[in-house]
Tab-separated table of C-alpha atoms in Angstrom:
chain	number	residue	atom	x	y	z
A	5	UNK	CA	93.865	108.811	127.138
A	6	UNK	CA	96.491	108.130	124.456
A	7	UNK	CA	95.131	106.053	121.571
A	8	UNK	CA	97.760	103.711	120.138
A	9	UNK	CA	98.070	101.612	116.985
A	10	UNK	CA	100.431	98.610	117.027
A	11	UNK	CA	101.810	97.394	113.690
A	12	UNK	CA	104.070	94.330	113.620
A	13	UNK	CA	103.858	91.171	111.539
A	14	UNK	CA	104.725	88.923	114.503
A	15	UNK	CA	101.670	88.064	116.590
A	16	UNK	CA	103.677	87.297	119.728
A	17	UNK	CA	105.492	90.617	119.464
A	18	UNK	CA	102.208	92.512	119.217
A	19	UNK	CA	100.820	90.602	122.181
A	20	UNK	CA	103.899	91.432	124.215
A	21	UNK	CA	103.732	95.101	123.309
A	22	UNK	CA	100.028	95.258	124.089
A	23	UNK	CA	100.684	93.714	127.501
A	24	UNK	CA	103.353	96.343	128.256
A	25	UNK	CA	101.214	99.243	127.092
A	26	UNK	CA	98.026	98.157	128.795
A	27	UNK	CA	99.803	98.425	132.149
A	28	UNK	CA	99.606	102.178	131.664
A	29	UNK	CA	96.213	103.535	132.780
A	30	UNK	CA	96.258	106.313	130.174
A	31	UNK	CA	97.165	104.099	127.180
A	32	UNK	CA	94.488	102.556	124.957
A	33	UNK	CA	95.542	100.186	122.153
A	34	UNK	CA	92.773	100.909	119.663
A	35	UNK	CA	94.014	98.755	116.778
A	36	UNK	CA	96.598	96.208	115.677
A	37	UNK	CA	97.963	95.508	112.201
A	38	UNK	CA	100.073	92.665	110.832
A	39	UNK	CA	101.180	94.381	107.620
A	40	UNK	CA	102.028	97.850	106.409
A	41	UNK	CA	98.915	98.018	104.254
A	42	UNK	CA	96.718	97.080	107.206
A	43	UNK	CA	98.515	99.651	109.368
A	44	UNK	CA	97.713	102.432	106.903
A	45	UNK	CA	94.061	101.406	106.809
A	46	UNK	CA	93.890	101.186	110.628
A	47	UNK	CA	95.384	104.663	110.930
A	48	UNK	CA	92.874	105.993	108.418
A	49	UNK	CA	89.986	104.514	110.393
A	50	UNK	CA	91.098	105.159	113.970
A	51	UNK	CA	93.303	108.286	113.732
A	52	UNK	CA	95.504	107.152	116.663
A	53	UNK	CA	97.629	109.550	118.698
A	54	UNK	CA	100.660	107.286	118.303
A	55	UNK	CA	101.447	104.484	115.854
A	56	UNK	CA	104.149	102.019	116.905
A	57	UNK	CA	105.369	100.566	113.625
A	58	UNK	CA	107.842	97.792	112.816
A	59	UNK	CA	110.171	98.321	109.856
A	60	UNK	CA	110.302	94.815	108.395
A	61	UNK	CA	106.667	94.099	107.550
A	62	UNK	CA	105.323	92.286	104.528
A	63	UNK	CA	103.323	93.899	101.712
A	64	UNK	CA	104.352	97.422	102.729
A	65	UNK	CA	107.383	98.045	104.908
A	66	UNK	CA	107.208	100.265	107.971
A	67	UNK	CA	108.984	103.183	106.345
A	68	UNK	CA	106.564	103.427	103.447
A	69	UNK	CA	103.686	102.760	105.836
A	70	UNK	CA	104.851	105.700	107.961
A	71	UNK	CA	104.665	108.050	105.009
A	72	UNK	CA	101.172	106.887	104.093
A	73	UNK	CA	99.908	106.855	107.687
A	74	UNK	CA	100.834	110.515	107.983
A	75	UNK	CA	98.985	111.351	104.790
A	76	UNK	CA	95.764	109.858	106.175
A	77	UNK	CA	96.309	110.906	109.790
A	78	UNK	CA	98.782	113.806	109.935
A	79	UNK	CA	98.381	114.290	113.685
A	80	UNK	CA	99.520	110.740	114.451
A	81	UNK	CA	103.036	110.490	115.877
A	82	UNK	CA	104.841	107.508	114.360
A	83	UNK	CA	107.363	105.631	116.495
A	84	UNK	CA	109.450	103.056	114.647
A	85	UNK	CA	110.210	99.935	116.686
A	86	UNK	CA	112.783	97.771	114.949
A	87	UNK	CA	115.586	95.269	115.354
A	88	UNK	CA	117.594	97.177	112.738
A	89	UNK	CA	119.888	100.057	113.665
A	90	UNK	CA	121.353	100.232	110.159
A	91	UNK	CA	121.768	103.816	108.968
A	92	UNK	CA	119.747	103.274	105.808
A	93	UNK	CA	116.661	102.320	107.836
A	94	UNK	CA	117.008	105.021	110.470
A	95	UNK	CA	117.520	107.957	108.130
A	96	UNK	CA	114.854	106.840	105.682
A	97	UNK	CA	112.393	106.466	108.563
A	98	UNK	CA	113.031	110.043	109.649
A	99	UNK	CA	112.755	111.200	106.049
A	100	UNK	CA	109.338	109.489	105.919
A	101	UNK	CA	108.183	111.447	108.968
A	102	UNK	CA	108.799	109.133	111.942
A	103	UNK	CA	109.168	111.054	115.198
A	104	UNK	CA	111.165	108.360	116.960
A	105	UNK	CA	113.133	105.165	116.368
A	106	UNK	CA	113.450	102.563	119.102
A	107	UNK	CA	115.316	99.251	118.993
A	108	UNK	CA	113.302	96.192	119.980
A	109	UNK	CA	115.978	94.977	122.368
A	110	UNK	CA	115.449	98.121	124.428
A	111	UNK	CA	111.646	98.010	124.505
A	112	UNK	CA	109.997	98.134	127.924
A	113	UNK	CA	110.168	101.216	130.105
A	114	UNK	CA	111.942	102.941	127.227
A	115	UNK	CA	108.949	102.278	125.001
A	116	UNK	CA	106.654	104.002	127.494
A	117	UNK	CA	108.941	107.040	127.639
A	118	UNK	CA	109.219	107.086	123.840
A	119	UNK	CA	105.451	107.089	123.351
A	120	UNK	CA	104.970	109.973	125.779
A	121	UNK	CA	107.779	111.911	124.093
A	122	UNK	CA	106.702	111.555	120.462
A	123	UNK	CA	103.082	112.278	121.324
A	124	UNK	CA	104.209	115.599	122.777
A	125	UNK	CA	106.245	116.344	119.655
A	126	UNK	CA	109.645	115.488	121.122
A	127	UNK	CA	111.863	113.180	119.020
A	128	UNK	CA	112.976	110.000	120.795
A	129	UNK	CA	115.780	107.694	119.679
A	130	UNK	CA	117.540	104.734	121.256
A	131	UNK	CA	121.151	105.639	122.165
A	132	UNK	CA	122.575	103.526	119.325
A	133	UNK	CA	120.202	105.210	116.902
A	134	UNK	CA	120.983	108.708	118.175
A	135	UNK	CA	124.644	108.034	117.430
A	136	UNK	CA	123.764	107.537	113.783
A	137	UNK	CA	122.447	111.099	113.662
A	138	UNK	CA	125.563	112.475	115.294
A	139	UNK	CA	127.787	110.568	112.884
A	140	UNK	CA	125.870	110.651	109.636
A	141	UNK	CA	122.779	112.850	109.478
A	142	UNK	CA	124.364	114.971	106.760
A	143	UNK	CA	124.097	111.944	104.485
A	144	UNK	CA	120.308	111.824	104.808
A	145	UNK	CA	119.583	112.840	101.250
A	146	UNK	CA	121.933	110.173	99.896
A	147	UNK	CA	120.805	107.168	101.933
A	148	UNK	CA	118.975	104.323	100.242
A	149	UNK	CA	118.315	106.165	97.024
A	150	UNK	CA	116.330	108.972	98.639
A	151	UNK	CA	115.847	111.727	96.139
A	152	UNK	CA	116.315	109.413	93.145
A	153	UNK	CA	113.752	107.980	90.751
A	154	UNK	CA	111.949	106.250	93.627
A	155	UNK	CA	110.398	109.597	94.509
A	156	UNK	CA	108.503	109.426	91.209
A	157	UNK	CA	106.418	106.459	92.368
A	158	UNK	CA	102.894	106.986	93.661
A	159	UNK	CA	101.782	105.419	96.955
A	160	UNK	CA	99.984	102.642	95.071
A	161	UNK	CA	103.020	101.986	92.893
A	162	UNK	CA	105.176	101.675	96.012
A	163	UNK	CA	102.780	99.064	97.394
A	164	UNK	CA	102.888	97.106	94.136
A	165	UNK	CA	106.684	97.528	93.982
A	166	UNK	CA	107.195	95.875	97.372
A	167	UNK	CA	104.684	93.115	96.677
A	168	UNK	CA	106.467	92.339	93.397
A	169	UNK	CA	109.840	92.333	95.152
A	170	UNK	CA	108.448	89.847	97.699
A	171	UNK	CA	107.703	87.432	94.868
A	172	UNK	CA	103.950	87.913	94.460
A	173	UNK	CA	102.417	87.383	91.033
A	174	UNK	CA	100.322	90.037	89.309
A	175	UNK	CA	97.216	87.978	90.081
A	176	UNK	CA	98.109	87.706	93.780
A	177	UNK	CA	98.720	91.448	93.998
A	178	UNK	CA	95.418	92.191	92.275
A	179	UNK	CA	93.614	90.080	94.865
A	180	UNK	CA	95.488	91.597	97.830
A	181	UNK	CA	94.907	95.201	96.769
A	182	UNK	CA	91.440	94.634	95.305
A	183	UNK	CA	92.546	95.791	91.870
A	184	UNK	CA	91.977	94.438	88.388
A	185	UNK	CA	94.759	92.391	86.817
A	186	UNK	CA	95.072	95.006	84.078
A	187	UNK	CA	95.580	97.765	86.667
A	188	UNK	CA	98.349	95.801	88.387
A	189	UNK	CA	100.054	95.135	85.066
A	190	UNK	CA	99.877	98.862	84.297
A	191	UNK	CA	101.394	99.719	87.696
A	192	UNK	CA	104.162	97.180	87.090
A	193	UNK	CA	104.967	98.695	83.694
A	194	UNK	CA	105.064	102.215	85.139
A	195	UNK	CA	107.298	101.114	88.024
A	196	UNK	CA	109.776	99.504	85.647
A	197	UNK	CA	109.744	102.596	83.434
A	198	UNK	CA	110.117	105.131	86.259
A	199	UNK	CA	112.929	103.197	87.966
A	200	UNK	CA	114.617	102.274	84.684
A	201	UNK	CA	114.424	98.549	85.467
A	202	UNK	CA	114.406	95.857	82.816
A	203	UNK	CA	113.711	92.598	84.630
A	204	UNK	CA	112.156	91.159	87.754
A	205	UNK	CA	115.643	90.378	89.058
A	206	UNK	CA	116.612	94.056	88.771
A	207	UNK	CA	113.392	95.050	90.535
A	208	UNK	CA	114.081	92.711	93.462
A	209	UNK	CA	117.686	93.855	93.752
A	210	UNK	CA	116.672	97.515	93.753
A	211	UNK	CA	114.176	96.866	96.567
A	212	UNK	CA	116.822	95.056	98.620
A	213	UNK	CA	119.255	97.933	98.165
A	214	UNK	CA	116.616	100.358	99.457
A	215	UNK	CA	115.968	98.187	102.503
A	216	UNK	CA	112.363	97.550	101.482
A	217	UNK	CA	112.823	93.775	101.592
A	218	UNK	CA	115.481	91.646	103.243
């Protein structure tokens, strides 16, 4: 029995995916998550065989969630399911450790095949996504700022970074992450220092350029 985690911030999308997967007698959807933070926690608790993760989630995007899921559950195979085939998303997802990248408009039988493949250790990519690797994989280290100052951020700082970029106040972030206001303010200061940012506007723009928020 393959144990699967579904992470997507659209309830109807998760319901549709669950319906598709539950038609397979050897698939068991053990958890669902509506945000990247919740996906990481669900992976930590359930240790699924496969995590199907959307890219564009609030609070922690799917790419950062992938990296953190694998830290808590290294044997989980992460399959990105996204509407974006943009090179910056695809290559950063692979850099984060995703084993496959599937476009939502091709979900269905292809999703079933993809889950079987990544669980066995075989990479699986939609045709349009595979073309990106043929045409531009050599640019992996240069995409979206990979290898730059962003690598200096801790996992917690990356969570705070995205929440700030989404327009949350320090108080709102403290409540969401169960942190003190002082701790959030300290994280914010360190993020600005590490990324050499000098205003909230610069912080938001930098997150958009990295594809963390849209």
